[in-house]
Every structure is written in C-alpha cells, then in structure tokens.
Amino acid sequence: MKTGTAADHDKLPAVIVVLAGGVGAARYLRGVLRVVSPDDVTIIGNTGDDFRIYGVHVSPDLDIVTYTLTGRIDEEKGWGLAGDTTVLLDEMRAAGLNAWFHLGDRDFGVCLARTEMLAAGASLSDATARISERFGLAPRLLPMTDDEVGTRVVLANGEDVHFQEYWVGRKAADPVRSVYLGGADTSRPAPGVVDAIASASAILIAPSNPVVSIGTILAVPGIREALTASSARVVGVSPIVGGAPVRGMADKLMPAAGAPVTAVGAALLLRDVLDGYVIDLVDENLAGDVEALGLDVAVAQTMMRTVEDAAALAKVALTMTEHR
Ligand code: FO1
C-alpha cells in the first residue's frame, strides 16, 4: 500500500487520458490541469446521459466538463452556466408545460447549437470540438461515441426509463433493478478515442459513478479492450467515501450492479481495467480489500474542497501511473 500524500514530482507522464463523468470528474480535471499541461490531456466524456428534450440535444457531462474547466459553471449546482436566466423555461411553464428538466437560456443556446450542427450532418465529435473552441477549452474533449446511445434504468416494477428521467424527473426515488446503455451493441468509440488510449502514457479514471458514468464509457465496444491492451497504467479514484457517494445516486445503482456501496465495491466494478485505485483517508481500513482485488492502493484525501485539493489528488493518481 502506498500512503498518498502528493509527492512532489516534476516528471509526471505526458499524454494523459482521463475517463470522465460529470461534476466529480470536472472538479478532478481542474486539479489534473494544475499539474500537467492541457496540451497533454485528452478527456473521454460520458454521453450515456445525453438525451433530447425541448427539441434540443443535451450532453450534460460534456457540458459540465466544458463549463467547469473554462470557469463558466454554476458552482453551486455543479451544472449549467453561472448567472444564466430562465426566460425560455418560465415561458414554457407559463404555458402549462411540465418543464421538469432545468435548462437555462444560454445553456439552451449551447444545446440548440449542438442540435443544429447534428442536423446539418456534423458528428457529435465535430459539434463537441466546435463548442469546446467557442468556450476556449484547452484540453481535448472527445465524446465516448458519436453514435446515439442512452443510459437506461430498469425500475423494480419493470419500467425502463432514460437516466435523466430516473435521476432528475423522478429524483432517484424508485427502486432499481438494473442499468444498461441502450444502443451500446452497435456503437463504436468516437474518432480518436482508441488512438488516445493506445498512445497514452497514463490513464486516469475520474471519481465518477462507476455504473452510469464510467460503466457506460466501458460499455462502448472497443473502449474496455483498448484500456486493457494499453501499456499505460490505469488509475482510478473512488467516488465512494465512507460508504456513501460524494454526490449523485451511486448508492442506488451500485447494488443493482451487484456491488456494495463502498470503495471496494467501486473498485470491484472497474477492476478489469484498473491497475491502481485511490481511496479516501476515512476508508484506510479497506485498503487491504482493494489490494486483494489485485490493485495497487493509495490512501489520500479525495474530498476536493478546493482546486489545490484536486491538484494534490491528481498528483497522487498520476504518480501511481508510473511503472514500478
Ligand atoms: N440536474 C438536476 O438535478 N436537475 C436538472 O434540472 C438538471 C438540468 C441540467 C441541464 C443541463 C445539464 O448539462 C445538466 C443538468 N443537470 C440537472 C445535471 C445532470 O442531470 C446530471 O447531474 C448529469 O447528467 C450527471 O452527470
């Protein structure tokens, strides 16, 4: 076991790939970008949360990462644009619509731009690159796939709903039977994804939901295989601290995926692609159980209250990616 205070390191690996979900990943990435050059970073973003609503294509995780890394995020919510207005939503609600998904006006504009680009024949990768450029996002952000996929949640009563309906619409109140990525079978990794993984000198898995964020990225045929074939070491950070998710609904979904809601359970779900795992200081007693899965373990402060915390955490993970 390596106990992880962030060692001072001037030779951190170049060409870093980060698998990322939403809010937790974006905060972690802020730390990664404190310790390595953005030119060396490729982010592979989850698009399982994508869906169409109010006539637009929303890519929540890609947008959360873009807005956070360019200083535009609504810090309190962790999603949406800071200072955004709600004229469009207010008008829809005034007309009696059940506008349950909160999309601010500017955020709406971003999603509408994406929708128009897609309608004109652009791929999601093209649209993402153009939106990244508009926001001045420095690292490369790739969607996991250009194909239409959607995370589906099968409820205990047999209903099969989109992830956003389960999480935002129904506030994760319904018991869950299983989760799967709809459209996964025929999806392919987006251009650049497999190459980035193959040429990476380090691969990080952000502290994102192991079922609906990282699990969905791994569900795109070819990505899991690229990770296991890569010579780079793959190091994750547990999103579960003290037996509960830092944010989100992993506690509702991990049992449905057959894993206990612990750092060990999170590691279990990703063990086939991981070489190392960073768990929180409060979970130090679980280090042996994670090691028993065949993984290197570091115990570190994983709660990211400041960008400095995130940078220290990123250093611990990056140091673990170096070959022993
Ligand atoms: N999360 C909510 O809890 N309620 C919302 O109304 C909501 C709207 C929304 C709009 C745009 C966007 O990019 C994200 C949004 N989110 C909202 C966050 C999102 O549902 C999830 O947290 C992510 O998909 C999980 O990473």
mmCIF file of N, CA, C and O in Angstrom, residues 120-217:
data_model
loop_
_atom_site.group_PDB
_atom_site.id
_atom_site.type_symbol
_atom_site.label_atom_id
_atom_site.label_comp_id
_atom_site.label_asym_id
_atom_site.label_seq_id
_atom_site.Cartn_x
_atom_site.Cartn_y
_atom_site.Cartn_z
ATOM 1 N N ALA A 120 -27.299 19.289 -39.339
ATOM 2 C CA ALA A 120 -26.629 19.643 -40.600
ATOM 3 C C ALA A 120 -25.616 18.577 -41.010
ATOM 4 O O ALA A 120 -24.887 18.748 -41.987
ATOM 5 N N GLY A 121 -25.522 17.489 -40.226
ATOM 6 C CA GLY A 121 -24.664 16.376 -40.629
ATOM 7 C C GLY A 121 -23.362 16.256 -39.855
ATOM 8 O O GLY A 121 -22.567 15.353 -40.126
ATOM 9 N N ALA A 122 -23.136 17.174 -38.911
ATOM 10 C CA ALA A 122 -21.909 17.059 -38.115
ATOM 11 C C ALA A 122 -22.035 15.864 -37.164
ATOM 12 O O ALA A 122 -23.141 15.475 -36.783
ATOM 13 N N SER A 123 -20.905 15.307 -36.792
ATOM 14 C CA SER A 123 -20.913 14.252 -35.768
ATOM 15 C C SER A 123 -20.912 14.920 -34.395
ATOM 16 O O SER A 123 -20.623 16.124 -34.271
ATOM 17 N N LEU A 124 -21.192 14.132 -33.364
ATOM 18 C CA LEU A 124 -21.128 14.691 -32.010
ATOM 19 C C LEU A 124 -19.691 15.145 -31.690
ATOM 20 O O LEU A 124 -19.496 16.154 -31.005
ATOM 21 N N SER A 125 -18.706 14.428 -32.218
ATOM 22 C CA SER A 125 -17.302 14.845 -32.023
ATOM 23 C C SER A 125 -17.063 16.213 -32.633
ATOM 24 O O SER A 125 -16.418 17.072 -32.010
ATOM 25 N N ASP A 126 -17.573 16.419 -33.868
ATOM 26 C CA ASP A 126 -17.401 17.732 -34.526
ATOM 27 C C ASP A 126 -18.070 18.813 -33.695
ATOM 28 O O ASP A 126 -17.500 19.889 -33.460
ATOM 29 N N ALA A 127 -19.308 18.549 -33.282
ATOM 30 C CA ALA A 127 -20.057 19.548 -32.514
ATOM 31 C C ALA A 127 -19.342 19.859 -31.200
ATOM 32 O O ALA A 127 -19.244 21.024 -30.782
ATOM 33 N N THR A 128 -18.812 18.816 -30.563
ATOM 34 C CA THR A 128 -18.111 18.998 -29.289
ATOM 35 C C THR A 128 -16.854 19.840 -29.496
ATOM 36 O O THR A 128 -16.554 20.733 -28.688
ATOM 37 N N ALA A 129 -16.147 19.579 -30.587
ATOM 38 C CA ALA A 129 -14.928 20.362 -30.870
ATOM 39 C C ALA A 129 -15.274 21.830 -31.091
ATOM 40 O O ALA A 129 -14.561 22.727 -30.609
ATOM 41 N N ARG A 130 -16.378 22.076 -31.790
ATOM 42 C CA ARG A 130 -16.755 23.474 -32.059
ATOM 43 C C ARG A 130 -17.200 24.180 -30.783
ATOM 44 O O ARG A 130 -16.888 25.353 -30.558
ATOM 45 N N ILE A 131 -17.930 23.476 -29.952
ATOM 46 C CA ILE A 131 -18.377 24.082 -28.681
ATOM 47 C C ILE A 131 -17.170 24.278 -27.752
ATOM 48 O O ILE A 131 -17.057 25.312 -27.079
ATOM 49 N N SER A 132 -16.249 23.326 -27.754
ATOM 50 C CA SER A 132 -15.024 23.464 -26.945
ATOM 51 C C SER A 132 -14.256 24.713 -27.384
ATOM 52 O O SER A 132 -13.749 25.469 -26.551
ATOM 53 N N GLU A 133 -14.170 24.915 -28.681
ATOM 54 C CA GLU A 133 -13.436 26.063 -29.221
ATOM 55 C C GLU A 133 -14.117 27.365 -28.823
ATOM 56 O O GLU A 133 -13.470 28.322 -28.411
ATOM 57 N N ARG A 134 -15.443 27.377 -28.904
ATOM 58 C CA ARG A 134 -16.194 28.581 -28.546
ATOM 59 C C ARG A 134 -15.951 28.965 -27.073
ATOM 60 O O ARG A 134 -15.867 30.131 -26.723
ATOM 61 N N PHE A 135 -15.813 27.948 -26.207
ATOM 62 C CA PHE A 135 -15.587 28.236 -24.794
ATOM 63 C C PHE A 135 -14.112 28.394 -24.451
ATOM 64 O O PHE A 135 -13.782 28.748 -23.322
ATOM 65 N N GLY A 136 -13.240 28.087 -25.409
ATOM 66 C CA GLY A 136 -11.802 28.192 -25.130
ATOM 67 C C GLY A 136 -11.305 27.074 -24.225
ATOM 68 O O GLY A 136 -10.403 27.275 -23.408
ATOM 69 N N LEU A 137 -11.897 25.884 -24.395
ATOM 70 C CA LEU A 137 -11.472 24.730 -23.587
ATOM 71 C C LEU A 137 -10.096 24.275 -24.078
ATOM 72 O O LEU A 137 -9.931 23.962 -25.253
ATOM 73 N N ALA A 138 -9.136 24.213 -23.174
ATOM 74 C CA ALA A 138 -7.764 23.906 -23.601
ATOM 75 C C ALA A 138 -7.514 22.417 -23.859
ATOM 76 O O ALA A 138 -6.969 22.067 -24.903
ATOM 77 N N PRO A 139 -7.860 21.509 -22.939
ATOM 78 C CA PRO A 139 -7.613 20.098 -23.265
ATOM 79 C C PRO A 139 -8.575 19.605 -24.335
ATOM 80 O O PRO A 139 -9.607 20.237 -24.585
ATOM 81 N N ARG A 140 -8.222 18.475 -24.963
ATOM 82 C CA ARG A 140 -9.095 17.898 -25.994
ATOM 83 C C ARG A 140 -10.215 17.112 -25.305
ATOM 84 O O ARG A 140 -9.949 16.284 -24.433
ATOM 85 N N LEU A 141 -11.446 17.395 -25.702
ATOM 86 C CA LEU A 141 -12.599 16.693 -25.132
ATOM 87 C C LEU A 141 -13.251 15.859 -26.229
ATOM 88 O O LEU A 141 -13.706 16.404 -27.241
ATOM 89 N N LEU A 142 -13.284 14.548 -26.032
ATOM 90 C CA LEU A 142 -13.908 13.648 -27.006
ATOM 91 C C LEU A 142 -15.116 12.977 -26.380
ATOM 92 O O LEU A 142 -15.034 12.473 -25.253
ATOM 93 N N PRO A 143 -16.239 12.947 -27.081
ATOM 94 C CA PRO A 143 -17.344 12.109 -26.590
ATOM 95 C C PRO A 143 -16.920 10.645 -26.706
ATOM 96 O O PRO A 143 -16.126 10.301 -27.580
ATOM 97 N N MET A 144 -17.440 9.786 -25.829
ATOM 98 C CA MET A 144 -17.037 8.368 -25.887
ATOM 99 C C MET A 144 -17.434 7.735 -27.221
ATOM 100 O O MET A 144 -16.753 6.862 -27.723
ATOM 101 N N THR A 145 -18.553 8.203 -27.781
ATOM 102 C CA THR A 145 -19.039 7.687 -29.066
ATOM 103 C C THR A 145 -19.792 8.788 -29.791
ATOM 104 O O THR A 145 -20.339 9.699 -29.152
ATOM 105 N N ASP A 146 -19.822 8.685 -31.129
ATOM 106 C CA ASP A 146 -20.661 9.591 -31.914
ATOM 107 C C ASP A 146 -22.034 8.978 -32.142
ATOM 108 O O ASP A 146 -22.927 9.628 -32.696
ATOM 109 N N ASP A 147 -22.183 7.724 -31.775
ATOM 110 C CA ASP A 147 -23.453 7.035 -32.020
ATOM 111 C C ASP A 147 -24.463 7.378 -30.936
ATOM 112 O O ASP A 147 -24.091 7.743 -29.819
ATOM 113 N N GLU A 148 -25.719 7.242 -31.310
ATOM 114 C CA GLU A 148 -26.776 7.590 -30.363
ATOM 115 C C GLU A 148 -26.935 6.477 -29.331
ATOM 116 O O GLU A 148 -27.317 5.355 -29.667
ATOM 117 N N VAL A 149 -26.595 6.793 -28.112
ATOM 118 C CA VAL A 149 -26.739 5.833 -27.011
ATOM 119 C C VAL A 149 -27.484 6.538 -25.887
ATOM 120 O O VAL A 149 -27.602 7.765 -25.891
ATOM 121 N N GLY A 150 -27.983 5.781 -24.947
ATOM 122 C CA GLY A 150 -28.656 6.411 -23.808
ATOM 123 C C GLY A 150 -28.657 5.446 -22.630
ATOM 124 O O GLY A 150 -28.976 4.260 -22.799
ATOM 125 N N THR A 151 -28.293 5.937 -21.463
ATOM 126 C CA THR A 151 -28.308 5.092 -20.272
ATOM 127 C C THR A 151 -29.741 4.859 -19.853
ATOM 128 O O THR A 151 -30.518 5.808 -19.684
ATOM 129 N N ARG A 152 -30.101 3.599 -19.700
ATOM 130 C CA ARG A 152 -31.462 3.212 -19.343
ATOM 131 C C ARG A 152 -31.466 2.616 -17.947
ATOM 132 O O ARG A 152 -30.568 1.846 -17.582
ATOM 133 N N VAL A 153 -32.473 2.973 -17.179
ATOM 134 C CA VAL A 153 -32.620 2.440 -15.827
ATOM 135 C C VAL A 153 -33.897 1.608 -15.808
ATOM 136 O O VAL A 153 -34.984 2.114 -16.119
ATOM 137 N N VAL A 154 -33.746 0.323 -15.481
ATOM 138 C CA VAL A 154 -34.910 -0.553 -15.376
ATOM 139 C C VAL A 154 -35.337 -0.553 -13.904
ATOM 140 O O VAL A 154 -34.563 -0.929 -13.021
ATOM 141 N N LEU A 155 -36.542 -0.081 -13.674
ATOM 142 C CA LEU A 155 -37.046 0.035 -12.307
ATOM 143 C C LEU A 155 -37.564 -1.316 -11.818
ATOM 144 O O LEU A 155 -37.829 -2.223 -12.617
ATOM 145 N N ALA A 156 -37.729 -1.414 -10.492
ATOM 146 C CA ALA A 156 -38.168 -2.693 -9.904
ATOM 147 C C ALA A 156 -39.518 -3.119 -10.456
ATOM 148 O O ALA A 156 -39.809 -4.310 -10.565
ATOM 149 N N ASN A 157 -40.352 -2.145 -10.872
ATOM 150 C CA ASN A 157 -41.672 -2.502 -11.423
ATOM 151 C C ASN A 157 -41.601 -2.834 -12.918
ATOM 152 O O ASN A 157 -42.630 -3.009 -13.559
ATOM 153 N N GLY A 158 -40.382 -2.887 -13.462
ATOM 154 C CA GLY A 158 -40.210 -3.286 -14.855
ATOM 155 C C GLY A 158 -40.160 -2.127 -15.838
ATOM 156 O O GLY A 158 -39.782 -2.319 -16.995
ATOM 157 N N GLU A 159 -40.525 -0.917 -15.394
ATOM 158 C CA GLU A 159 -40.453 0.249 -16.289
ATOM 159 C C GLU A 159 -39.005 0.500 -16.691
ATOM 160 O O GLU A 159 -38.106 0.389 -15.853
ATOM 161 N N ASP A 160 -38.819 0.902 -17.939
ATOM 162 C CA ASP A 160 -37.477 1.147 -18.475
ATOM 163 C C ASP A 160 -37.425 2.624 -18.864
ATOM 164 O O ASP A 160 -38.071 3.049 -19.815
ATOM 165 N N VAL A 161 -36.673 3.441 -18.093
ATOM 166 C CA VAL A 161 -36.690 4.899 -18.310
ATOM 167 C C VAL A 161 -35.278 5.409 -18.592
ATOM 168 O O VAL A 161 -34.284 4.784 -18.200
ATOM 169 N N HIS A 162 -35.209 6.549 -19.293
ATOM 170 C CA HIS A 162 -33.901 7.170 -19.516
ATOM 171 C C HIS A 162 -33.332 7.636 -18.177
ATOM 172 O O HIS A 162 -34.076 8.045 -17.275
ATOM 173 N N PHE A 163 -32.000 7.599 -18.065
ATOM 174 C CA PHE A 163 -31.327 8.006 -16.831
ATOM 175 C C PHE A 163 -31.811 9.367 -16.322
ATOM 176 O O PHE A 163 -32.013 9.549 -15.122
ATOM 177 N N GLN A 164 -31.987 10.364 -17.221
ATOM 178 C CA GLN A 164 -32.375 11.712 -16.757
ATOM 179 C C GLN A 164 -33.783 11.706 -16.179
ATOM 180 O O GLN A 164 -34.077 12.466 -15.254
ATOM 181 N N GLU A 165 -34.640 10.849 -16.723
ATOM 182 C CA GLU A 165 -35.987 10.780 -16.154
ATOM 183 C C GLU A 165 -35.932 10.164 -14.757
ATOM 184 O O GLU A 165 -36.605 10.621 -13.819
ATOM 185 N N TYR A 166 -35.087 9.129 -14.617
ATOM 186 C CA TYR A 166 -34.932 8.483 -13.295
ATOM 187 C C TYR A 166 -34.341 9.470 -12.280
ATOM 188 O O TYR A 166 -34.851 9.632 -11.172
ATOM 189 N N TRP A 167 -33.276 10.178 -12.686
ATOM 190 C CA TRP A 167 -32.481 10.990 -11.741
ATOM 191 C C TRP A 167 -33.121 12.351 -11.485
ATOM 192 O O TRP A 167 -33.369 12.731 -10.345
ATOM 193 N N VAL A 168 -33.420 13.068 -12.556
ATOM 194 C CA VAL A 168 -33.971 14.424 -12.389
ATOM 195 C C VAL A 168 -35.493 14.369 -12.296
ATOM 196 O O VAL A 168 -36.101 14.965 -11.395
ATOM 197 N N GLY A 169 -36.106 13.641 -13.237
ATOM 198 C CA GLY A 169 -37.571 13.607 -13.285
ATOM 199 C C GLY A 169 -38.180 12.966 -12.039
ATOM 200 O O GLY A 169 -39.130 13.482 -11.470
ATOM 201 N N ARG A 170 -37.610 11.830 -11.627
ATOM 202 C CA ARG A 170 -38.206 11.092 -10.503
ATOM 203 C C ARG A 170 -37.343 11.136 -9.245
ATOM 204 O O ARG A 170 -37.596 10.411 -8.282
ATOM 205 N N LYS A 171 -36.301 11.937 -9.293
ATOM 206 C CA LYS A 171 -35.422 12.177 -8.135
ATOM 207 C C LYS A 171 -34.875 10.888 -7.521
ATOM 208 O O LYS A 171 -34.732 10.764 -6.295
ATOM 209 N N ALA A 172 -34.584 9.937 -8.367
ATOM 210 C CA ALA A 172 -33.972 8.668 -7.950
ATOM 211 C C ALA A 172 -34.739 7.979 -6.817
ATOM 212 O O ALA A 172 -34.152 7.264 -6.003
ATOM 213 N N ALA A 173 -36.062 8.192 -6.798
ATOM 214 C CA ALA A 173 -36.863 7.653 -5.691
ATOM 215 C C ALA A 173 -37.258 6.182 -5.919
ATOM 216 O O ALA A 173 -37.539 5.471 -4.950
ATOM 217 N N ASP A 174 -37.273 5.732 -7.182
ATOM 218 C CA ASP A 174 -37.767 4.379 -7.468
ATOM 219 C C ASP A 174 -36.680 3.329 -7.264
ATOM 220 O O ASP A 174 -35.544 3.534 -7.669
ATOM 221 N N PRO A 175 -37.048 2.191 -6.690
ATOM 222 C CA PRO A 175 -36.072 1.094 -6.595
ATOM 223 C C PRO A 175 -35.644 0.644 -7.999
ATOM 224 O O PRO A 175 -36.461 0.649 -8.930
ATOM 225 N N VAL A 176 -34.368 0.276 -8.122
ATOM 226 C CA VAL A 176 -33.791 -0.032 -9.436
ATOM 227 C C VAL A 176 -33.466 -1.512 -9.545
ATOM 228 O O VAL A 176 -32.928 -2.111 -8.621
ATOM 229 N N ARG A 177 -33.805 -2.084 -10.708
ATOM 230 C CA ARG A 177 -33.479 -3.495 -10.959
ATOM 231 C C ARG A 177 -32.141 -3.606 -11.685
ATOM 232 O O ARG A 177 -31.289 -4.392 -11.332
ATOM 233 N N SER A 178 -31.973 -2.801 -12.726
ATOM 234 C CA SER A 178 -30.720 -2.893 -13.491
ATOM 235 C C SER A 178 -30.510 -1.619 -14.305
ATOM 236 O O SER A 178 -31.427 -0.800 -14.447
ATOM 237 N N VAL A 179 -29.316 -1.497 -14.839
ATOM 238 C CA VAL A 179 -28.937 -0.332 -15.648
ATOM 239 C C VAL A 179 -28.219 -0.855 -16.888
ATOM 240 O O VAL A 179 -27.444 -1.805 -16.792
ATOM 241 N N TYR A 180 -28.498 -0.273 -18.037
ATOM 242 C CA TYR A 180 -27.738 -0.657 -19.229
ATOM 243 C C TYR A 180 -27.622 0.538 -20.166
ATOM 244 O O TYR A 180 -28.358 1.527 -20.023
ATOM 245 N N LEU A 181 -26.675 0.447 -21.092
ATOM 246 C CA LEU A 181 -26.508 1.519 -22.076
ATOM 247 C C LEU A 181 -27.255 1.122 -23.345
ATOM 248 O O LEU A 181 -26.817 0.224 -24.078
ATOM 249 N N GLY A 182 -28.388 1.772 -23.587
ATOM 250 C CA GLY A 182 -29.159 1.494 -24.796
ATOM 251 C C GLY A 182 -28.354 1.890 -26.028
ATOM 252 O O GLY A 182 -27.754 2.963 -26.053
ATOM 253 N N GLY A 183 -28.338 1.030 -27.023
ATOM 254 C CA GLY A 183 -27.611 1.328 -28.269
ATOM 255 C C GLY A 183 -26.145 0.942 -28.208
ATOM 256 O O GLY A 183 -25.403 1.131 -29.181
ATOM 257 N N ALA A 184 -25.701 0.387 -27.060
ATOM 258 C CA ALA A 184 -24.273 0.063 -26.905
ATOM 259 C C ALA A 184 -23.793 -0.919 -27.969
ATOM 260 O O ALA A 184 -22.718 -0.743 -28.544
ATOM 261 N N ASP A 185 -24.620 -1.935 -28.248
ATOM 262 C CA ASP A 185 -24.178 -3.022 -29.133
ATOM 263 C C ASP A 185 -23.671 -2.537 -30.483
ATOM 264 O O ASP A 185 -22.716 -3.082 -31.022
ATOM 265 N N THR A 186 -24.344 -1.528 -31.020
ATOM 266 C CA THR A 186 -23.967 -1.063 -32.354
ATOM 267 C C THR A 186 -23.132 0.215 -32.301
ATOM 268 O O THR A 186 -22.870 0.829 -33.335
ATOM 269 N N SER A 187 -22.740 0.627 -31.100
ATOM 270 C CA SER A 187 -21.957 1.874 -31.003
ATOM 271 C C SER A 187 -20.472 1.576 -31.196
ATOM 272 O O SER A 187 -20.004 0.471 -30.958
ATOM 273 N N ARG A 188 -19.762 2.607 -31.630
ATOM 274 C CA ARG A 188 -18.308 2.498 -31.802
ATOM 275 C C ARG A 188 -17.648 3.644 -31.073
ATOM 276 O O ARG A 188 -18.248 4.731 -30.961
ATOM 277 N N PRO A 189 -16.428 3.482 -30.624
ATOM 278 C CA PRO A 189 -15.739 4.604 -29.994
ATOM 279 C C PRO A 189 -15.635 5.764 -30.990
ATOM 280 O O PRO A 189 -15.468 5.547 -32.192
ATOM 281 N N ALA A 190 -15.754 6.990 -30.489
ATOM 282 C CA ALA A 190 -15.633 8.158 -31.378
ATOM 283 C C ALA A 190 -14.208 8.225 -31.932
ATOM 284 O O ALA A 190 -13.278 7.677 -31.327
ATOM 285 N N PRO A 191 -14.038 8.906 -33.078
ATOM 286 C CA PRO A 191 -12.696 9.029 -33.658
ATOM 287 C C PRO A 191 -11.713 9.592 -32.624
ATOM 288 O O PRO A 191 -12.031 10.547 -31.926
ATOM 289 N N GLY A 192 -10.570 8.985 -32.547
ATOM 290 C CA GLY A 192 -9.534 9.479 -31.635
ATOM 291 C C GLY A 192 -9.526 8.799 -30.276
ATOM 292 O O GLY A 192 -8.513 8.829 -29.571
ATOM 293 N N VAL A 193 -10.647 8.164 -29.898
ATOM 294 C CA VAL A 193 -10.739 7.604 -28.540
ATOM 295 C C VAL A 193 -9.760 6.438 -28.369
ATOM 296 O O VAL A 193 -8.942 6.422 -27.436
ATOM 297 N N VAL A 194 -9.825 5.472 -29.276
ATOM 298 C CA VAL A 194 -8.972 4.290 -29.135
ATOM 299 C C VAL A 194 -7.496 4.680 -29.319
ATOM 300 O O VAL A 194 -6.620 4.224 -28.576
ATOM 301 N N ASP A 195 -7.222 5.578 -30.278
ATOM 302 C CA ASP A 195 -5.837 6.026 -30.502
ATOM 303 C C ASP A 195 -5.284 6.730 -29.270
ATOM 304 O O ASP A 195 -4.126 6.544 -28.899
ATOM 305 N N ALA A 196 -6.122 7.578 -28.655
ATOM 306 C CA ALA A 196 -5.662 8.306 -27.459
ATOM 307 C C ALA A 196 -5.307 7.318 -26.357
ATOM 308 O O ALA A 196 -4.267 7.452 -25.694
ATOM 309 N N ILE A 197 -6.154 6.307 -26.177
ATOM 310 C CA ILE A 197 -5.891 5.309 -25.128
ATOM 311 C C ILE A 197 -4.622 4.525 -25.474
ATOM 312 O O ILE A 197 -3.762 4.306 -24.610
ATOM 313 N N ALA A 198 -4.492 4.154 -26.745
ATOM 314 C CA ALA A 198 -3.337 3.333 -27.158
ATOM 315 C C ALA A 198 -2.025 4.099 -26.997
ATOM 316 O O ALA A 198 -0.991 3.503 -26.695
ATOM 317 N N SER A 199 -2.063 5.420 -27.216
ATOM 318 C CA SER A 199 -0.803 6.172 -27.156
ATOM 319 C C SER A 199 -0.605 6.873 -25.815
ATOM 320 O O SER A 199 0.374 7.605 -25.642
ATOM 321 N N ALA A 200 -1.498 6.656 -24.866
ATOM 322 C CA ALA A 200 -1.389 7.341 -23.570
ATOM 323 C C ALA A 200 -0.203 6.828 -22.771
ATOM 324 O O ALA A 200 0.149 5.651 -22.848
ATOM 325 N N SER A 201 0.393 7.736 -21.998
ATOM 326 C CA SER A 201 1.419 7.264 -21.057
ATOM 327 C C SER A 201 0.819 7.114 -19.660
ATOM 328 O O SER A 201 1.442 6.535 -18.774
ATOM 329 N N ALA A 202 -0.391 7.635 -19.478
ATOM 330 C CA ALA A 202 -1.093 7.458 -18.201
ATOM 331 C C ALA A 202 -2.585 7.572 -18.463
ATOM 332 O O ALA A 202 -3.012 8.391 -19.274
ATOM 333 N N ILE A 203 -3.352 6.755 -17.786
ATOM 334 C CA ILE A 203 -4.811 6.810 -17.941
ATOM 335 C C ILE A 203 -5.432 6.968 -16.558
ATOM 336 O O ILE A 203 -5.123 6.195 -15.635
ATOM 337 N N LEU A 204 -6.252 7.990 -16.429
ATOM 338 C CA LEU A 204 -6.901 8.259 -15.150
ATOM 339 C C LEU A 204 -8.393 8.002 -15.287
ATOM 340 O O LEU A 204 -8.998 8.333 -16.306
ATOM 341 N N ILE A 205 -8.982 7.440 -14.257
ATOM 342 C CA ILE A 205 -10.437 7.320 -14.199
ATOM 343 C C ILE A 205 -10.900 8.254 -13.088
ATOM 344 O O ILE A 205 -10.513 8.104 -11.920
ATOM 345 N N ALA A 206 -11.672 9.244 -13.481
ATOM 346 C CA ALA A 206 -12.109 10.275 -12.537
ATOM 347 C C ALA A 206 -13.036 9.672 -11.480
ATOM 348 O O ALA A 206 -13.624 8.604 -11.697
ATOM 349 N N PRO A 207 -13.189 10.356 -10.339
ATOM 350 C CA PRO A 207 -14.110 9.866 -9.306
ATOM 351 C C PRO A 207 -15.566 10.084 -9.719
ATOM 352 O O PRO A 207 -16.263 10.951 -9.200
ATOM 353 N N SER A 208 -15.984 9.317 -10.695
ATOM 354 C CA SER A 208 -17.341 9.396 -11.251
ATOM 355 C C SER A 208 -18.061 8.097 -10.942
ATOM 356 O O SER A 208 -17.442 7.091 -10.626
ATOM 357 N N ASN A 209 -19.368 8.133 -11.089
ATOM 358 C CA ASN A 209 -20.213 6.972 -10.828
ATOM 359 C C ASN A 209 -19.715 5.755 -11.641
ATOM 360 O O ASN A 209 -19.654 5.814 -12.866
ATOM 361 N N PRO A 210 -19.369 4.648 -10.946
ATOM 362 C CA PRO A 210 -18.803 3.509 -11.678
ATOM 363 C C PRO A 210 -19.831 2.789 -12.550
ATOM 364 O O PRO A 210 -19.461 2.040 -13.448
ATOM 365 N N VAL A 211 -21.113 3.043 -12.317
ATOM 366 C CA VAL A 211 -22.158 2.369 -13.108
ATOM 367 C C VAL A 211 -22.584 3.256 -14.276
ATOM 368 O O VAL A 211 -22.477 2.856 -15.438
ATOM 369 N N VAL A 212 -23.077 4.454 -13.987
ATOM 370 C CA VAL A 212 -23.669 5.258 -15.062
ATOM 371 C C VAL A 212 -22.713 6.269 -15.694
ATOM 372 O O VAL A 212 -23.096 6.923 -16.660
ATOM 373 N N SER A 213 -21.517 6.431 -15.202
ATOM 374 C CA SER A 213 -20.573 7.328 -15.892
ATOM 375 C C SER A 213 -19.443 6.518 -16.513
ATOM 376 O O SER A 213 -19.292 6.480 -17.732
ATOM 377 N N ILE A 214 -18.665 5.846 -15.663
ATOM 378 C CA ILE A 214 -17.539 5.073 -16.191
ATOM 379 C C ILE A 214 -18.048 3.765 -16.814
ATOM 380 O O ILE A 214 -17.587 3.360 -17.885
ATOM 381 N N GLY A 215 -19.029 3.143 -16.170
ATOM 382 C CA GLY A 215 -19.575 1.887 -16.706
ATOM 383 C C GLY A 215 -20.108 2.062 -18.119
ATOM 384 O O GLY A 215 -19.954 1.176 -18.965
ATOM 385 N N THR A 216 -20.718 3.207 -18.390
ATOM 386 C CA THR A 216 -21.273 3.420 -19.732
ATOM 387 C C THR A 216 -20.156 3.659 -20.751
ATOM 388 O O THR A 216 -20.255 3.198 -21.888
ATOM 389 N N ILE A 217 -19.098 4.361 -20.345
ATOM 390 C CA ILE A 217 -17.959 4.543 -21.274
ATOM 391 C C ILE A 217 -17.394 3.159 -21.638
ATOM 392 O O ILE A 217 -17.131 2.868 -22.808
#
